């Protein structure tokens, strides 16, 4: 009997192919999201609009995500990620090309961008769905960590490559290059995607899931899951706030824009390492809570360093520490949320977590508002450091089983 049960589960090596394709489409959509940010002034001149208008290329992703997150999660859970993520990836590729083909027509480029933004929830809300189907429980946080790394790399590629490309081609041609890359990524995903392996990787992969409405109710009635949503709001708000306002944060200390960009890159490098290392320990220990607490508390010194460090070297160390610990919370926390909310479908729980992260833009704006009152971001950073400490205390009340 034991032998028969053991034969009902098998960890397929094809899981790495599925994961690689998922990483690729998530990487390319991040490139499309951030593509205009490092070339805002050039794009404004090219399209004949204000820099604020160019900013809406990136802001449209946040605006679209808030109303579309829950419907996207329902479609993922109802029809599977192979179909929904595949269709969304194809749309992203085609619309990315269309954005390039728009030339200097700002309105056409914006319409294409809004279409890309509408497809984004399908990619982001599947982060835990795919590992749940293909990976054993002991590897799932690691799998989500690798998707996180791909997403960060996409952001870094867009930040670094856009100015380089824009120096030798016009803005529309830059977008055409990115659209072509997204189309190739979509083709790869469509060709290799399978909904699930012939045999599940372990018992948890074949456990019954609730329907979406019941799943939503269950998740929002689970105290630990709701507490984690509050933690996500603070953590993502801090990450987005620091990346958005990094130049303004360090300018009063004599740091120029190029150095500010380097600090942002250092934070992302730290995040890549943290997202690669900490989830492995979480999976090996089969524990999530201690590593969530570790990430939150470990990020506090980095945040305080960014607020108070007087020179570039200390700022660089602070940025690395902040990125290493804070970004590492994401993959471990995503997997924790999926486990805590069961039998809520992974697409639904993932969608709620990502939605909480998107709403954290309120914290980003609050940081700027406080800086306008005080003249620097120091007070803002100290306040959010206190919020991060409160989040770490809240994390001590999380239950491994989601109670």
Coordinates of C-alpha atoms in Angstrom, one line a residue:
X1 CA 0.0 0.0 0.0
X2 CA 2.8 2.4 0.9
X3 CA 4.6 1.6 -2.3
X4 CA 1.4 2.3 -4.3
X5 CA 0.9 5.7 -2.7
X6 CA 4.5 6.6 -3.2
X7 CA 4.1 5.8 -6.9
X8 CA 1.2 8.2 -7.2
X9 CA 3.5 11.2 -6.8
X10 CA 6.4 12.2 -9.0
X11 CA 8.5 15.3 -9.2
X12 CA 8.8 16.0 -12.9
X13 CA 12.1 17.6 -14.3
X14 CA 9.9 19.4 -16.8
X15 CA 9.0 21.8 -13.9
X16 CA 12.1 23.7 -14.6
X17 CA 11.1 24.3 -18.2
X18 CA 7.7 25.6 -17.1
X19 CA 9.4 27.8 -14.5
X20 CA 11.9 29.1 -17.0
X21 CA 9.2 30.1 -19.4
X22 CA 7.3 31.8 -16.6
X23 CA 10.4 33.7 -15.6
X24 CA 10.9 34.9 -19.2
X25 CA 7.4 36.4 -19.6
X26 CA 7.6 38.0 -16.2
X27 CA 11.0 39.5 -17.0
X28 CA 9.9 41.0 -20.3
X29 CA 6.7 42.6 -19.0
X30 CA 8.8 44.3 -16.3
X31 CA 11.0 45.7 -19.0
X32 CA 8.0 47.1 -20.8
X33 CA 6.7 48.6 -17.5
X34 CA 9.9 50.5 -16.6
X35 CA 11.1 51.2 -20.2
X36 CA 10.3 54.9 -20.2
X37 CA 11.4 55.8 -16.7
X38 CA 15.1 56.3 -17.3
X39 CA 14.4 58.2 -20.6
X40 CA 11.5 60.3 -19.4
X41 CA 12.8 63.7 -20.7
X42 CA 13.7 62.2 -24.1
X43 CA 10.4 60.5 -24.4
X44 CA 8.5 63.7 -23.5
X45 CA 10.4 65.5 -26.2
X46 CA 9.8 62.7 -28.7
X47 CA 6.1 62.5 -28.2
X48 CA 5.7 66.2 -27.6
X49 CA 4.1 65.8 -24.2
X50 CA 5.0 66.6 -20.6
X51 CA 7.2 64.4 -18.4
X52 CA 4.1 63.9 -16.2
X53 CA 2.3 62.4 -19.2
X54 CA 5.2 60.1 -19.9
X55 CA 4.9 59.0 -16.2
X56 CA 1.5 57.6 -17.0
X57 CA 3.1 54.9 -19.1
X58 CA 4.3 53.3 -15.8
X59 CA 1.4 54.5 -13.7
X60 CA -1.2 52.8 -16.0
X61 CA 0.1 49.4 -14.8
X62 CA -0.8 50.2 -11.2
X63 CA -4.2 51.8 -12.2
X64 CA -5.2 48.8 -14.3
X65 CA -4.1 46.3 -11.7
X66 CA -6.4 47.4 -8.9
X67 CA -9.8 46.7 -10.7
X68 CA -8.5 43.8 -12.8
X69 CA -6.6 41.8 -10.1
X70 CA -9.6 39.8 -8.8
X71 CA -11.2 39.1 -12.2
X72 CA -7.8 37.9 -13.4
X73 CA -7.4 35.6 -10.4
X74 CA -10.8 34.1 -11.1
X75 CA -10.0 33.4 -14.7
X76 CA -6.6 31.8 -13.7
X77 CA -8.3 29.6 -11.2
X78 CA -11.3 28.8 -13.5
X79 CA -9.4 28.2 -16.8
X80 CA -5.9 27.4 -15.7
X81 CA -2.7 29.3 -16.0
X82 CA -1.5 27.7 -19.2
X83 CA -4.4 29.2 -21.2
X84 CA -4.7 32.5 -19.3
X85 CA -1.0 33.4 -18.9
X86 CA -0.4 32.2 -22.4
X87 CA -3.1 34.5 -23.8
X88 CA -1.9 37.4 -21.7
X89 CA 1.7 36.9 -22.8
X90 CA 0.7 36.8 -26.5
X91 CA -1.3 40.1 -25.9
X92 CA 1.7 41.6 -24.2
X93 CA 4.0 40.7 -27.1
X94 CA 1.6 42.0 -29.8
X95 CA 0.8 45.2 -27.9
X96 CA 4.5 45.8 -27.2
X97 CA 5.2 45.7 -30.9
X98 CA 2.1 48.0 -31.5
X99 CA 3.6 50.5 -29.0
X100 CA 6.7 50.6 -31.1
X101 CA 4.7 50.8 -34.3
X102 CA 2.8 53.9 -32.9
X103 CA 5.8 56.0 -33.7
X104 CA 5.5 59.5 -32.4
X105 CA 1.7 59.2 -31.8
X106 CA 1.5 59.4 -28.0
X107 CA -2.2 58.4 -27.8
X108 CA -1.6 55.2 -29.8
X109 CA 1.4 54.3 -27.7
X110 CA -0.6 54.9 -24.5
X111 CA -3.5 52.7 -25.7
X112 CA -1.1 49.9 -26.4
X113 CA 0.4 50.4 -23.0
X114 CA -3.0 50.2 -21.3
X115 CA -3.5 46.9 -23.0
X116 CA -0.2 45.6 -21.7
X117 CA -1.1 46.9 -18.2
X118 CA -4.5 45.0 -18.4
X119 CA -2.6 41.8 -19.2
X120 CA -0.1 42.2 -16.3
X121 CA -2.4 40.8 -13.5
X122 CA -2.5 37.4 -15.2
X123 CA 1.3 37.2 -15.0
X124 CA 1.7 38.5 -11.5
X125 CA -1.2 36.5 -10.0
X126 CA 0.1 33.2 -11.3
X127 CA 3.3 33.3 -9.3
X128 CA 2.2 30.7 -6.7
X129 CA -0.2 28.9 -9.0
X130 CA 2.5 27.4 -11.2
X131 CA 4.8 26.2 -8.3
X132 CA 1.7 24.7 -6.6
X133 CA 1.0 22.5 -9.6
X134 CA 4.6 21.5 -10.6
X135 CA 6.8 21.7 -7.5
X136 CA 6.8 19.8 -4.2
X137 CA 6.1 21.9 -1.1
X138 CA 9.8 21.9 -0.2
X139 CA 10.7 23.7 -3.4
X140 CA 7.8 26.2 -3.8
X141 CA 9.3 29.2 -2.0
X142 CA 12.5 28.7 -4.0
X143 CA 10.4 28.6 -7.3
X144 CA 8.6 31.9 -6.3
X145 CA 12.0 33.3 -5.4
X146 CA 13.3 32.6 -8.9
X147 CA 10.3 34.3 -10.5
X148 CA 11.0 37.3 -8.2
X149 CA 14.5 37.4 -9.4
X150 CA 13.4 37.4 -13.0
X151 CA 11.0 40.3 -12.3
X152 CA 13.8 42.3 -10.6
X153 CA 16.2 41.5 -13.5
X154 CA 13.5 42.7 -15.9
X155 CA 13.3 46.0 -14.1
X156 CA 17.1 46.3 -14.0
X157 CA 17.4 45.5 -17.7
X158 CA 14.9 48.2 -18.6
X159 CA 16.6 50.8 -16.4
X160 CA 20.1 50.1 -17.8
X161 CA 19.3 49.2 -21.5
X162 CA 16.8 52.0 -22.3
X163 CA 19.3 54.9 -22.2
X164 CA 21.8 52.8 -24.1
X165 CA 19.4 52.0 -26.9
X166 CA 17.9 55.5 -26.9
X167 CA 21.4 56.9 -27.7
X168 CA 21.4 55.1 -31.1
X169 CA 17.8 54.8 -32.0
X170 CA 14.5 56.7 -31.5
X171 CA 12.0 56.0 -28.7
X172 CA 9.6 54.0 -30.9
X173 CA 12.4 51.8 -32.1
X174 CA 13.4 51.1 -28.5
X175 CA 9.9 50.0 -27.7
X176 CA 9.8 47.9 -30.9
X177 CA 12.9 46.0 -29.6
X178 CA 11.2 45.4 -26.3
X179 CA 8.0 44.3 -28.0
X180 CA 9.8 41.8 -30.1
X181 CA 11.5 40.4 -27.0
X182 CA 8.2 40.1 -25.3
X183 CA 6.8 38.3 -28.4
X184 CA 9.6 35.8 -28.4
X185 CA 9.0 35.2 -24.6
X186 CA 5.3 34.7 -25.3
X187 CA 6.0 32.2 -28.1
X188 CA 8.3 30.2 -25.8
X189 CA 5.7 30.1 -23.0
X190 CA 2.9 29.0 -25.4
X191 CA 5.1 26.2 -26.8
X192 CA 6.2 24.7 -23.5
X193 CA 3.3 25.5 -21.1
X194 CA 1.4 22.6 -19.6
X195 CA -1.3 23.0 -16.9
X196 CA 0.0 20.2 -14.7
X197 CA 2.3 17.1 -14.8
X198 CA 0.9 13.6 -15.4
X199 CA 1.5 12.8 -11.7
X200 CA 1.4 15.5 -8.9
X201 CA 4.7 16.3 -7.2
X202 CA 3.2 15.6 -3.7
X203 CA 0.0 15.3 -1.8
X204 CA -0.5 19.0 -1.3
X205 CA -0.6 19.5 -5.1
X206 CA -3.7 17.5 -5.5
X207 CA -5.6 18.7 -2.5
X208 CA -9.1 20.2 -3.2
X209 CA -9.4 23.9 -3.6
X210 CA -12.5 26.1 -2.9
X211 CA -14.3 28.0 -5.6
X212 CA -13.2 31.6 -5.9
X213 CA -16.1 33.3 -3.9
X214 CA -15.8 30.8 -1.1
X215 CA -12.0 31.1 -1.3
X216 CA -12.1 34.8 -1.0
X217 CA -14.3 34.6 2.0
X218 CA -12.1 32.0 3.6
X219 CA -8.9 34.0 3.0
X220 CA -10.3 37.2 4.3
X221 CA -11.6 35.4 7.4
X222 CA -8.2 33.9 8.1
X223 CA -6.4 36.2 10.7
X224 CA -2.9 35.3 9.6
X225 CA -3.6 35.9 6.0
X226 CA -5.1 39.3 6.7
X227 CA -2.2 40.2 8.9
X228 CA 0.2 39.3 6.1
X229 CA -1.8 41.6 3.7
X230 CA -1.0 44.5 6.1
X231 CA 2.7 43.5 6.1
X232 CA 2.7 43.4 2.3
X233 CA 1.2 46.9 2.2
X234 CA 4.0 48.3 4.3
X235 CA 6.8 46.3 2.8
X236 CA 5.9 47.0 -0.8
X237 CA 5.1 50.6 -0.1
X238 CA 8.7 51.0 1.3
X239 CA 10.3 49.2 -1.6
X240 CA 8.3 51.2 -4.2
X241 CA 8.8 54.4 -2.3
X242 CA 12.6 54.1 -2.1
X243 CA 12.9 53.1 -5.7
X244 CA 10.7 55.9 -6.8
X245 CA 12.3 58.7 -4.7
X246 CA 15.9 57.4 -4.5
X247 CA 17.3 60.5 -6.2
X248 CA 15.4 62.9 -3.9
X249 CA 16.4 60.8 -0.8
X250 CA 20.1 61.1 -1.4
X251 CA 20.4 64.5 -3.2
X252 CA 20.7 66.6 0.0
X253 CA 23.9 64.6 0.8
X254 CA 25.6 65.6 -2.4
X255 CA 24.8 62.5 -4.3
X256 CA 24.3 63.1 -8.1
X257 CA 21.7 61.4 -10.3
X258 CA 24.2 58.8 -11.7
X259 CA 25.2 57.8 -8.2
X260 CA 21.5 57.6 -7.2
X261 CA 21.0 55.2 -10.1
X262 CA 23.9 53.1 -8.9
X263 CA 22.3 53.0 -5.4
X264 CA 19.1 51.8 -6.9
X265 CA 21.0 49.1 -8.8
X266 CA 22.8 48.0 -5.6
X267 CA 19.5 47.6 -3.9
X268 CA 18.2 45.4 -6.7
X269 CA 21.4 43.3 -6.6
X270 CA 20.9 42.8 -2.9
X271 CA 17.3 41.8 -3.6
X272 CA 18.3 39.3 -6.2
X273 CA 20.7 37.6 -3.8
X274 CA 18.2 37.7 -0.9
X275 CA 15.5 36.2 -3.1
X276 CA 17.9 33.5 -4.2
X277 CA 19.2 32.6 -0.8
X278 CA 16.6 33.0 1.9
X279 CA 13.8 31.0 0.3
X280 CA 16.1 28.0 0.1
X281 CA 16.5 28.0 3.8
X282 CA 12.8 28.5 4.2
X283 CA 12.1 25.5 2.1
X284 CA 14.6 23.3 3.8
X285 CA 13.3 24.2 7.2
X286 CA 9.6 23.9 6.0
X287 CA 9.0 27.2 7.8
X288 CA 7.9 30.6 6.6
X289 CA 7.2 32.7 9.6
X290 CA 10.8 33.0 11.0
X291 CA 12.1 34.0 7.6
X292 CA 9.4 36.7 7.1
X293 CA 10.4 38.1 10.5
X294 CA 14.1 37.9 9.5
X295 CA 13.5 39.8 6.3
X296 CA 11.5 42.6 8.0
X297 CA 13.8 43.1 10.9
X298 CA 17.0 42.8 8.8
X299 CA 15.7 45.6 6.4
X300 CA 15.3 48.1 9.2
X301 CA 19.1 49.0 9.6
X302 CA 19.3 49.4 5.8
X303 CA 16.3 51.8 5.8
X304 CA 17.7 53.9 8.7
X305 CA 21.1 53.9 6.9
X306 CA 19.4 55.4 3.8
X307 CA 17.9 58.1 6.0
X308 CA 21.0 59.1 7.9
X309 CA 24.2 57.9 6.2
X310 CA 26.3 60.9 5.2
X311 CA 28.3 59.5 2.3
X312 CA 28.1 57.2 -0.7
X313 CA 29.8 54.2 0.8
X314 CA 27.5 53.9 3.7
X315 CA 24.5 54.6 1.5
X316 CA 25.6 51.8 -0.8
X317 CA 25.9 49.3 2.1
X318 CA 22.5 50.5 3.4
X319 CA 20.9 50.0 0.0
X320 CA 22.3 46.5 -0.3
X321 CA 21.1 45.5 3.2
X322 CA 17.6 46.9 2.5
X323 CA 17.3 45.1 -0.8
X324 CA 18.7 41.8 0.5
X325 CA 16.3 41.5 3.4
X326 CA 13.2 43.3 2.2
X327 CA 12.9 41.8 -1.3
X328 CA 13.5 38.3 0.2
X329 CA 10.2 38.6 2.1
X330 CA 8.3 38.5 -1.2
X331 CA 8.9 34.9 -2.3
X332 CA 8.7 33.5 1.2
X333 CA 5.6 35.6 2.0
X334 CA 3.9 34.7 -1.3
X335 CA 4.2 31.0 -0.5
X336 CA 3.2 31.6 3.1
X337 CA 0.0 33.4 1.9
X338 CA -0.8 30.5 -0.5
X339 CA -0.4 28.0 2.4
X340 CA -2.2 30.1 5.0
X341 CA -5.2 30.7 2.8
X342 CA -5.9 27.1 1.7
X343 CA -8.3 25.8 0.4
X344 CA -8.4 29.3 -1.3
X345 CA -7.1 28.8 -4.9
X346 CA -3.5 30.0 -5.4
X347 CA -4.5 32.5 -8.1
X348 CA -7.0 34.1 -5.7
X349 CA -4.6 34.4 -2.7
X350 CA -1.8 35.5 -4.9
X351 CA -4.0 38.2 -6.4
X352 CA -5.0 39.5 -3.0
X353 CA -1.4 39.8 -1.9
X354 CA -0.3 41.5 -5.1
X355 CA -3.3 43.8 -4.9
X356 CA -2.3 44.9 -1.3
X357 CA 1.2 45.6 -2.8
X358 CA -0.3 47.8 -5.5
X359 CA -2.5 49.7 -3.1
X360 CA 0.7 50.5 -1.2
X361 CA 1.2 53.3 -3.7
X362 CA -0.6 55.4 -1.1
X363 CA 2.4 55.0 1.1
X364 CA 4.7 56.1 -1.7
X365 CA 2.7 59.3 -2.1
X366 CA 2.6 59.8 1.7
X367 CA 6.4 59.7 1.7
X368 CA 6.6 62.5 -0.9
X369 CA 3.9 64.5 1.0
X370 CA 5.9 64.4 4.2
X371 CA 9.1 65.3 2.4
X372 CA 7.4 68.4 0.9
X373 CA 6.5 69.5 4.5
X374 CA 9.9 68.8 6.0
X375 CA 12.2 69.6 3.0
X376 CA 13.9 66.1 3.0
X377 CA 12.9 62.4 3.0
X378 CA 14.6 61.8 6.3
X379 CA 11.4 62.0 8.4
X380 CA 9.6 59.9 5.8
X381 CA 12.2 57.2 6.0
X382 CA 12.2 57.2 9.8
X383 CA 8.4 56.9 9.9
X384 CA 8.3 54.0 7.5
X385 CA 11.2 52.3 9.4
X386 CA 8.9 52.5 12.5
X387 CA 6.1 51.0 10.3
X388 CA 8.5 48.2 9.2
X389 CA 9.3 47.5 12.9
X390 CA 5.5 47.3 13.6
X391 CA 5.1 44.9 10.7
X392 CA 7.9 42.7 12.2
X393 CA 6.0 42.6 15.5
X394 CA 2.8 41.8 13.6
X395 CA 4.6 38.9 11.8
X396 CA 5.3 37.3 15.2
X397 CA 1.5 36.7 15.3
X398 CA 1.4 34.8 12.1
X399 CA 0.7 31.1 12.3
X400 CA 2.5 28.6 10.1
X401 CA -0.8 26.8 9.5
X402 CA -2.6 30.1 8.7
X403 CA -5.0 30.1 11.7

